[in-house]
Amino acid sequence: MSTDQSQRSIRCLVAKVGLDGHDRGAHVIARAFRDAGFEVIYSGLHKAPDEIVQAAVQEDVNVLGISILSGAHNTLVPKIIEGLKEYDAFEDTLILVGGVIPDDDKAELKALGVAEVFGPGTPMEETVEYVRQNAPER
Amino acid sequence: MSESAALLDDLLAGKHRALARVITKIENRDPGYRELVSGLYEHTGNAEVIGITGSPGAGKSTLVDKLAEHYREQGETVGVVAIDPSSPYTGGAVLGDRIRMASNVGDMDVFFRSMSARGNLGGLSTATADAVKAMDAFGKDKVIIETVGAGQNEIDIVGAADTVTVLVPPGAGDNVQMLKAGILEIADIFVVNKADMDGADRTVQELTEMVHLGQGSTTVDAGHHGFDEVEMDLEMPADTDPWKPPIVETVATDGEGVVDLVETFAEHRAFLESSGELTRRRRQRVAEEIRTLLRDDAAGLVADELEDSGGVGAFVDGVMSGDTDPYTIADDVMAPIRDCVEDQ
């Protein structure tokens, strides 16, 4: 019956965290996600980790994409993950990181619970497809 | 305990995650969402629901941020539902209202939820009213609904909010625009935002004139906020002065006029309660909700019936080959349903 038909949509928070004013990449991703049919919430620039946590929890996003180009990922990402755990939002949120991340740090971020790290030059289709395949159900 | 019941308990216990998840289920029309909303119902009715509408870029989000900040300073909790349009091509959306919520970052007692209109054209999404119920049941004192940037006819907000606020930016048009039917008719309160800009005085003056012209005819006439059938049993007492939409000037970016606006909200609230208008509006809302549910259910039954009769494809073939026409087909498909109704 039509009324029982679920109308799921993948919701993504595209987040800029910390003192990093480079938002071109975040804008491109937001647009690509929109065109892929996702609902994208963009955080705006210079957000603190607890603001990102607040947004991710309240918006109940399936996917949290953190864009960091400042090099502060080892400090900021763990804070966000801690915050998500505090609100029971860590387990069912797909956490992605985009930006310039050294290989050693990549492994560390993944050990913390980041699902994937996308560096510069990643084809957009790859990221979109990854989200489609891995976004947790609601 | 079923999943829905557990979720409902968590929501009523004040868990933010549960509120967020309930709204998601409502939005997705997930199996079981009806059970959820029906469970929410008895806990609703305590929040004041304020609607904010107006054209894109009028300053709705910034004003909502300042309003939330003000209410928080007074110790009240706030829920916000902000709707942005969805793509007609992909269904995707960029929901950007949250960026303006700069005054309330890190404050979990402002629960801000962005929503895509998901193809709905009235300025809200189908799920908005139910999401408001979830916030109401959660215990929010104030719930603010921010519509899609509205043009002239996005008026669904009337059916969802107790107090409808229409933002009119300076230079919004001449007095003929003000005569037009649609969004300007639904305002309980007008806000001329960006009041420091050129043309603000003139806009205030034109709105004042428009409100004045409307006095004695349509302002709080029962049909004014109606959708179809109007309930006459709660007619306003004759000795109550009708509500005359006030015009408040604000500069949302620096918070100017926000205190005035909040006071005006309180006045309107007092009017709603003393005149019986609140009850009348809520009754109308419930009536409309029942009708909508029934309409959806009936549409679902018809879709099932169509499927049982072989699907729409075969009927289209019949029309294309000239054997029949859409009207005859509609009559035939509806026949069993009509029989059931007539048998009762």
Coordinates of C-alpha atoms in Angstrom, one line a residue:
Chain A
M1 CA 0.0 0.0 0.0
S2 CA 1.3 3.4 -0.9
T3 CA 1.1 4.8 2.6
D4 CA 3.3 2.1 4.0
Q5 CA 6.0 2.6 1.4
S6 CA 9.1 3.7 3.0
Q7 CA 10.8 6.8 1.6
R8 CA 14.3 6.4 2.8
S9 CA 17.0 8.9 1.9
I10 CA 20.7 8.9 2.7
R11 CA 21.4 11.9 5.0
C12 CA 25.0 13.2 5.1
L13 CA 26.6 15.8 7.3
V14 CA 29.5 17.5 5.4
A15 CA 31.5 19.0 8.2
K16 CA 34.4 21.4 8.3
V17 CA 36.1 21.3 11.6
G18 CA 38.8 23.4 13.2
L19 CA 40.8 26.4 11.9
D20 CA 40.7 25.4 8.2
G21 CA 39.2 27.8 5.7
H22 CA 39.5 25.6 2.7
D23 CA 35.9 24.7 1.8
R24 CA 36.0 24.2 -1.9
G25 CA 36.3 20.4 -1.5
A26 CA 33.4 20.4 1.0
H27 CA 31.2 22.3 -1.5
V28 CA 32.1 20.0 -4.4
I29 CA 31.2 17.0 -2.3
A30 CA 28.0 18.6 -1.0
R31 CA 26.9 19.3 -4.5
A32 CA 27.9 15.8 -5.8
F33 CA 26.0 14.2 -2.9
R34 CA 22.9 16.3 -3.7
D35 CA 23.1 15.3 -7.3
A36 CA 23.3 11.6 -6.2
G37 CA 20.0 12.1 -4.4
F38 CA 21.3 12.4 -0.9
E39 CA 20.2 14.9 1.6
V40 CA 23.2 17.0 2.6
I41 CA 23.6 19.1 5.7
Y42 CA 26.5 21.4 5.4
S43 CA 28.1 22.5 8.7
G44 CA 29.7 25.7 7.5
L45 CA 33.3 26.7 8.3
H46 CA 35.4 26.6 11.5
K47 CA 33.2 24.3 13.6
A48 CA 34.3 22.9 16.9
P49 CA 34.1 19.1 17.4
D50 CA 31.1 19.4 19.8
E51 CA 29.2 21.4 17.2
I52 CA 29.7 18.6 14.7
V53 CA 28.6 16.1 17.3
Q54 CA 25.5 18.1 18.1
A55 CA 24.6 18.3 14.4
A56 CA 25.3 14.7 13.6
V57 CA 23.1 13.5 16.6
Q58 CA 20.2 15.9 16.0
E59 CA 20.1 15.4 12.2
D60 CA 20.4 11.6 12.6
V61 CA 22.7 11.4 9.6
N62 CA 23.7 8.1 8.2
V63 CA 27.0 9.5 7.0
L64 CA 29.4 12.0 8.6
G65 CA 32.0 13.3 6.1
I66 CA 34.7 15.3 7.8
S67 CA 36.8 17.5 5.6
I68 CA 40.2 18.5 7.1
L69 CA 43.0 20.2 5.3
S70 CA 44.7 21.8 8.3
G71 CA 46.7 18.7 9.5
A72 CA 44.9 18.7 12.8
H73 CA 43.0 15.4 12.1
N74 CA 44.7 13.5 14.8
T75 CA 43.3 15.9 17.4
L76 CA 39.9 16.7 16.0
V77 CA 38.6 13.4 14.7
P78 CA 39.1 11.5 18.0
K79 CA 37.1 14.3 19.8
I80 CA 34.2 14.0 17.4
I81 CA 34.2 10.2 17.8
E82 CA 34.2 10.5 21.6
G83 CA 31.3 12.9 21.3
L84 CA 29.3 10.5 19.1
K85 CA 29.9 7.7 21.5
E86 CA 28.5 9.8 24.3
Y87 CA 25.2 10.1 22.5
D88 CA 25.1 6.5 21.3
A89 CA 25.6 7.8 17.7
F90 CA 28.9 6.2 16.9
E91 CA 27.8 2.7 16.1
D92 CA 25.4 3.5 13.3
T93 CA 27.1 6.5 11.7
L94 CA 29.4 6.0 8.7
I95 CA 32.4 8.2 9.4
L96 CA 34.5 9.4 6.4
V97 CA 37.4 11.7 6.3
G98 CA 38.4 13.8 3.3
G99 CA 41.6 15.8 2.9
V100 CA 45.4 15.4 2.9
I101 CA 46.1 12.6 5.4
P102 CA 49.5 10.9 5.6
D103 CA 49.3 7.1 5.3
D104 CA 50.4 6.4 8.9
D105 CA 47.6 8.6 10.2
K106 CA 45.1 6.9 7.9
A107 CA 45.7 3.6 9.6
E108 CA 45.3 5.3 13.0
L109 CA 42.1 7.0 12.1
K110 CA 40.7 3.8 10.8
A111 CA 41.6 2.1 14.0
L112 CA 39.6 4.8 15.8
G113 CA 36.5 4.0 13.8
V114 CA 36.8 6.1 10.6
A115 CA 35.4 3.9 7.8
E116 CA 37.4 5.3 4.9
V117 CA 39.8 8.2 4.1
F118 CA 39.5 9.9 0.7
G119 CA 42.5 11.8 -0.4
P120 CA 42.9 14.4 -3.2
G121 CA 42.1 13.2 -6.6
T122 CA 39.6 10.5 -5.5
P123 CA 37.0 10.3 -8.3
M124 CA 33.6 11.6 -7.2
E125 CA 31.8 8.5 -8.4
E126 CA 34.0 6.4 -6.1
T127 CA 33.0 8.4 -3.0
V128 CA 29.3 8.4 -4.0
E129 CA 29.3 4.7 -4.6
Y130 CA 31.1 4.0 -1.4
V131 CA 28.4 5.9 0.5
R132 CA 25.6 4.1 -1.3
Q133 CA 27.2 0.7 -0.5
N134 CA 28.1 1.4 3.1
A135 CA 25.6 3.9 4.6
P136 CA 24.0 2.2 7.6
E137 CA 20.2 1.7 7.4
R138 CA 17.9 3.7 9.6
Chain B
M1 CA 8.7 -4.5 24.1
S2 CA 8.5 -3.6 20.4
E3 CA 11.2 -1.4 18.9
S4 CA 8.8 1.4 18.5
A5 CA 7.7 1.3 22.1
A6 CA 11.3 1.3 23.3
L7 CA 12.1 4.2 21.1
L8 CA 9.1 6.1 22.4
D9 CA 10.1 5.4 26.0
D10 CA 13.6 6.8 25.3
L11 CA 12.2 9.9 23.6
L12 CA 9.9 10.6 26.6
A13 CA 12.9 10.0 28.9
G14 CA 14.6 12.9 27.1
K15 CA 17.2 11.0 25.0
H16 CA 18.2 13.3 22.1
R17 CA 19.2 10.3 20.0
A18 CA 15.8 8.8 20.3
L19 CA 14.1 12.1 19.3
A20 CA 16.4 12.3 16.3
R21 CA 15.6 8.7 15.3
V22 CA 11.8 9.1 15.7
I23 CA 11.9 12.0 13.4
T24 CA 13.9 10.0 10.9
K25 CA 11.3 7.2 11.0
I26 CA 8.5 9.7 10.5
E27 CA 10.3 11.3 7.6
N28 CA 11.0 7.9 6.0
R29 CA 7.5 6.7 6.5
D30 CA 9.1 3.6 7.9
P31 CA 6.9 0.7 8.8
G32 CA 5.8 1.4 12.3
Y33 CA 5.9 5.2 12.1
R34 CA 2.2 5.3 12.5
E35 CA 2.4 3.4 15.7
L36 CA 5.0 5.9 16.9
V37 CA 3.1 9.0 16.1
S38 CA -0.1 7.6 17.6
G39 CA 1.9 6.9 20.8
L40 CA 3.3 10.4 20.8
Y41 CA -0.2 12.0 20.6
E42 CA -1.2 11.9 24.2
H43 CA 2.0 13.7 25.2
T44 CA 1.5 16.6 22.8
G45 CA -0.3 19.9 23.1
N46 CA 2.1 21.7 25.6
A47 CA 4.5 23.3 23.1
E48 CA 3.8 26.7 21.5
V49 CA 4.3 26.2 17.8
I50 CA 5.5 29.2 15.9
G51 CA 5.8 29.3 12.1
I52 CA 8.2 31.5 10.3
T53 CA 7.8 31.9 6.5
G54 CA 8.9 34.3 3.9
S55 CA 10.8 34.6 0.7
P56 CA 14.3 33.1 0.2
G57 CA 16.9 35.3 1.7
A58 CA 14.4 37.2 3.9
G59 CA 16.4 36.3 7.0
K60 CA 14.3 33.4 8.4
S61 CA 17.1 31.3 9.6
T62 CA 19.0 34.2 11.2
L63 CA 15.8 35.3 12.9
V64 CA 15.1 31.7 14.1
D65 CA 18.6 31.6 15.6
K66 CA 18.0 34.8 17.5
L67 CA 14.6 33.7 18.7
A68 CA 16.0 30.4 20.0
E69 CA 18.8 32.3 21.8
H70 CA 16.3 34.6 23.4
Y71 CA 14.1 31.7 24.6
R72 CA 17.1 29.9 25.9
E73 CA 18.1 32.9 28.0
Q74 CA 14.7 32.8 29.5
G75 CA 15.3 29.2 30.4
E76 CA 12.9 27.7 27.9
T77 CA 13.8 24.7 25.7
V78 CA 13.5 25.1 21.9
G79 CA 12.9 22.7 19.0
V80 CA 13.4 23.9 15.4
V81 CA 12.3 22.2 12.2
A82 CA 13.8 23.9 9.2
I83 CA 12.7 22.9 5.7
D84 CA 14.7 23.4 2.5
P85 CA 13.7 22.4 -1.0
S86 CA 14.6 19.1 -2.6
S87 CA 15.8 18.6 -6.2
P88 CA 12.9 17.9 -8.6
Y89 CA 15.4 15.7 -10.6
T90 CA 17.3 13.6 -8.1
G91 CA 15.4 14.1 -4.9
G92 CA 18.7 15.3 -3.3
A93 CA 18.9 18.4 -1.2
V94 CA 21.4 20.7 0.4
L95 CA 20.0 21.7 3.8
G96 CA 21.8 24.9 4.8
D97 CA 19.6 26.5 7.5
R98 CA 21.7 25.0 10.2
I99 CA 24.7 27.2 9.3
R100 CA 22.8 30.3 10.6
M101 CA 22.3 28.7 14.1
A102 CA 25.5 30.3 15.3
S103 CA 24.1 31.6 18.7
N104 CA 23.1 28.1 19.9
V105 CA 26.1 25.9 19.1
G106 CA 26.8 23.2 21.5
D107 CA 23.5 23.8 23.3
M108 CA 21.6 20.5 23.1
D109 CA 18.5 22.1 24.5
V110 CA 18.1 23.7 21.1
F111 CA 17.1 20.7 19.0
F112 CA 17.6 21.8 15.4
R113 CA 16.4 19.5 12.7
S114 CA 16.9 20.1 9.0
M115 CA 14.3 18.6 6.6
S116 CA 14.1 18.2 2.9
A117 CA 10.7 19.1 1.4
R118 CA 10.9 15.8 -0.4
G119 CA 8.9 17.0 -3.3
N120 CA 6.1 18.7 -1.3
L121 CA 5.2 22.1 -2.7
G122 CA 3.4 23.8 0.1
G123 CA 6.5 25.0 1.9
L124 CA 6.7 22.1 4.4
S125 CA 7.3 18.4 4.0
T126 CA 4.6 15.8 4.6
A127 CA 6.5 14.8 7.8
T128 CA 6.8 18.3 9.3
A129 CA 3.6 18.3 11.5
D130 CA 4.5 14.8 12.9
A131 CA 8.1 15.9 13.6
V132 CA 6.7 18.9 15.5
K133 CA 4.6 16.4 17.6
A134 CA 7.8 14.5 18.4
M135 CA 9.4 17.7 19.7
D136 CA 6.3 18.6 21.6
A137 CA 6.1 15.2 23.3
F138 CA 9.9 15.4 24.0
G139 CA 9.0 18.4 26.2
K140 CA 10.2 21.4 24.1
D141 CA 8.5 24.6 25.4
K142 CA 8.7 26.3 22.0
V143 CA 8.8 24.7 18.6
I144 CA 9.7 26.9 15.7
I145 CA 9.0 25.8 12.1
E146 CA 11.0 27.5 9.4
T147 CA 9.5 26.9 5.9
V148 CA 11.1 26.6 2.5
G149 CA 11.8 30.1 1.1
A150 CA 8.2 30.9 0.1
G151 CA 6.8 32.7 -2.8
Q152 CA 3.2 33.7 -2.9
N153 CA 1.3 30.5 -2.3
E154 CA 3.3 28.2 0.1
I155 CA 0.8 28.2 2.9
D156 CA 0.9 24.8 4.5
I157 CA 2.4 26.4 7.6
V158 CA -1.1 27.5 8.5
G159 CA -2.1 23.9 9.2
A160 CA 1.0 23.3 11.3
A161 CA 1.7 26.4 13.5
D162 CA -0.3 28.2 16.2
T163 CA 1.2 31.5 15.3
V164 CA 2.1 32.2 11.7
T165 CA 4.8 34.8 11.1
V166 CA 5.4 36.1 7.6
L167 CA 8.7 37.9 6.9
V168 CA 8.5 40.6 4.3
P169 CA 11.8 42.1 3.2
P170 CA 12.0 45.8 2.4
G171 CA 11.1 46.6 -1.1
A172 CA 8.9 43.5 -1.5
G173 CA 6.6 45.2 -4.0
D174 CA 4.0 47.9 -4.3
N175 CA 0.5 48.0 -2.9
V176 CA -0.9 45.8 -5.6
Q177 CA 1.4 42.9 -4.5
M178 CA -0.1 43.5 -1.1
L179 CA -3.6 43.0 -2.4
K180 CA -2.8 39.6 -3.8
A181 CA -4.2 36.5 -2.3
G182 CA -1.9 33.9 -0.8
I183 CA 0.9 34.2 1.7
L184 CA 0.1 37.7 3.0
E185 CA -3.4 36.5 4.0
I186 CA -2.1 33.9 6.4
A187 CA 0.0 36.1 8.7
D188 CA -0.8 36.5 12.4
I189 CA 2.2 38.7 12.6
F190 CA 4.2 40.5 10.0
V191 CA 7.9 41.0 10.4
V192 CA 9.8 43.5 8.2
N193 CA 13.3 42.1 8.6
K194 CA 16.4 44.0 7.5
A195 CA 14.6 47.1 8.8
D196 CA 17.8 49.1 8.5
M197 CA 17.7 48.9 4.8
D198 CA 16.3 51.4 2.4
G199 CA 12.6 50.9 1.7
A200 CA 11.8 49.4 5.0
D201 CA 9.6 52.3 6.1
R202 CA 7.6 52.1 2.9
T203 CA 7.1 48.4 3.3
V204 CA 5.9 48.9 6.8
Q205 CA 3.5 51.6 5.6
E206 CA 2.2 49.4 2.8
L207 CA 1.6 46.5 5.1
T208 CA -0.1 48.7 7.6
E209 CA -2.4 49.9 4.9
M210 CA -3.1 46.4 3.8
V211 CA -3.9 45.2 7.3
H212 CA -6.2 48.2 7.7
L213 CA -8.0 47.4 4.5
G214 CA -8.6 43.9 5.7
Q215 CA -10.2 44.9 9.0
G216 CA -13.8 43.9 9.4
S217 CA -13.8 41.6 6.5
T218 CA -11.4 38.7 6.5
T219 CA -8.9 39.0 9.3
V220 CA -10.1 36.4 11.7
D221 CA -13.0 35.2 9.8
A222 CA -13.6 31.5 10.3
G223 CA -12.9 30.6 6.7
H224 CA -9.7 32.4 6.7
H225 CA -7.5 29.6 8.0
G226 CA -9.7 26.9 6.7
F227 CA -8.8 24.2 4.2
D228 CA -12.2 22.9 3.1
E229 CA -15.0 22.5 5.5
V230 CA -15.2 25.1 8.2
E231 CA -16.4 24.1 11.7
M232 CA -19.0 26.6 12.9
D233 CA -19.5 25.3 16.4
L234 CA -16.6 27.2 17.8
E235 CA -17.5 30.6 16.5
M236 CA -15.7 33.5 18.2
P237 CA -17.6 35.2 20.9
A238 CA -19.1 38.4 19.6
D239 CA -17.4 40.5 22.3
T240 CA -13.9 39.5 21.3
D241 CA -11.9 42.0 19.3
P242 CA -10.6 40.3 16.2
W243 CA -6.8 39.9 15.9
K244 CA -5.2 42.6 13.8
P245 CA -1.8 41.4 12.5
P246 CA 0.8 43.6 14.0
I247 CA 3.9 44.6 12.0
V248 CA 7.2 44.2 13.8
E249 CA 10.5 45.6 12.5
T250 CA 13.7 43.5 13.1
V251 CA 17.3 43.4 12.1
A252 CA 17.9 39.7 12.7
T253 CA 21.7 39.9 12.1
D254 CA 22.2 42.0 15.3
G255 CA 19.1 40.9 17.2
E256 CA 17.3 44.2 17.0
G257 CA 13.6 43.9 17.5
V258 CA 13.7 40.3 18.6
V259 CA 12.4 41.2 22.1
D260 CA 9.5 43.1 20.5
L261 CA 8.8 40.1 18.4
V262 CA 8.8 37.7 21.3
E263 CA 6.4 40.0 23.2
T264 CA 4.2 40.0 20.1
F265 CA 4.2 36.2 20.0
A266 CA 3.1 36.2 23.7
E267 CA 0.3 38.7 22.9
H268 CA -0.9 36.5 20.1
R269 CA -0.7 33.5 22.3
A270 CA -2.9 35.2 24.9
F271 CA -5.4 36.2 22.2
L272 CA -5.5 32.6 20.9
E273 CA -6.2 31.3 24.4
S274 CA -8.7 33.9 25.5
S275 CA -10.7 34.0 22.3
G276 CA -11.0 30.2 21.9
E277 CA -9.2 30.6 18.6
L278 CA -6.5 28.1 19.7
T279 CA -9.0 25.4 20.3
R280 CA -10.7 26.2 17.0
R281 CA -7.4 26.0 15.1
R282 CA -6.4 22.8 16.8
R283 CA -9.7 21.2 16.1
Q284 CA -9.3 22.2 12.5
R285 CA -5.8 20.8 12.4
V286 CA -7.0 17.4 13.8
A287 CA -9.9 17.4 11.3
E288 CA -7.5 18.0 8.4
E289 CA -5.1 15.3 9.8
I290 CA -7.8 12.7 9.9
R291 CA -8.9 13.6 6.4
T292 CA -5.3 13.4 5.1
L293 CA -4.8 10.0 6.6
L294 CA -8.0 8.7 5.2
R295 CA -7.2 10.1 1.8
D296 CA -3.8 8.4 1.8
D297 CA -5.3 5.1 3.0
A298 CA -8.0 5.3 0.4
A299 CA -5.4 6.1 -2.3
G300 CA -3.5 3.0 -1.1
L301 CA -6.6 0.8 -1.4
V302 CA -7.2 2.1 -4.9
A303 CA -3.6 1.4 -5.8
D304 CA -4.0 -2.2 -4.5
E305 CA -7.3 -2.6 -6.4
L306 CA -5.6 -1.3 -9.6
E307 CA -2.9 -3.9 -9.1
D308 CA -5.4 -6.7 -8.6
S309 CA -7.2 -5.7 -11.8
G310 CA -4.1 -6.3 -13.8
G311 CA -2.1 -3.1 -13.4
V312 CA -2.4 0.2 -15.2
G313 CA -0.5 -1.0 -18.3
A314 CA -3.3 -3.2 -19.6
F315 CA -5.8 -0.3 -19.2
V316 CA -3.6 2.1 -21.0
D317 CA -3.4 -0.4 -23.9
G318 CA -7.2 -0.5 -24.0
V319 CA -7.4 3.3 -24.2
M320 CA -4.6 3.6 -26.8
S321 CA -6.4 1.0 -29.0
G322 CA -9.6 2.9 -28.7
D323 CA -11.6 0.2 -26.9
T324 CA -12.3 2.2 -23.8
D325 CA -11.5 5.5 -22.0
P326 CA -10.0 6.6 -18.7
Y327 CA -13.4 7.5 -17.2
T328 CA -14.9 4.1 -17.9
I329 CA -11.9 2.4 -16.4
A330 CA -12.0 4.5 -13.3
D331 CA -15.6 3.6 -12.8
D332 CA -14.9 -0.1 -13.2
V333 CA -11.9 -0.1 -10.9
M334 CA -13.8 1.8 -8.2
A335 CA -16.9 -0.4 -8.5
P336 CA -15.9 -2.9 -5.8
I337 CA -14.9 -0.2 -3.4
R338 CA -18.0 1.8 -4.1
D339 CA -20.1 -1.3 -3.4
C340 CA -18.5 -1.8 -0.1
V341 CA -19.3 1.7 1.0
E342 CA -22.9 1.6 -0.2
D343 CA -23.5 -1.8 1.5
Q344 CA -22.8 -0.2 4.9

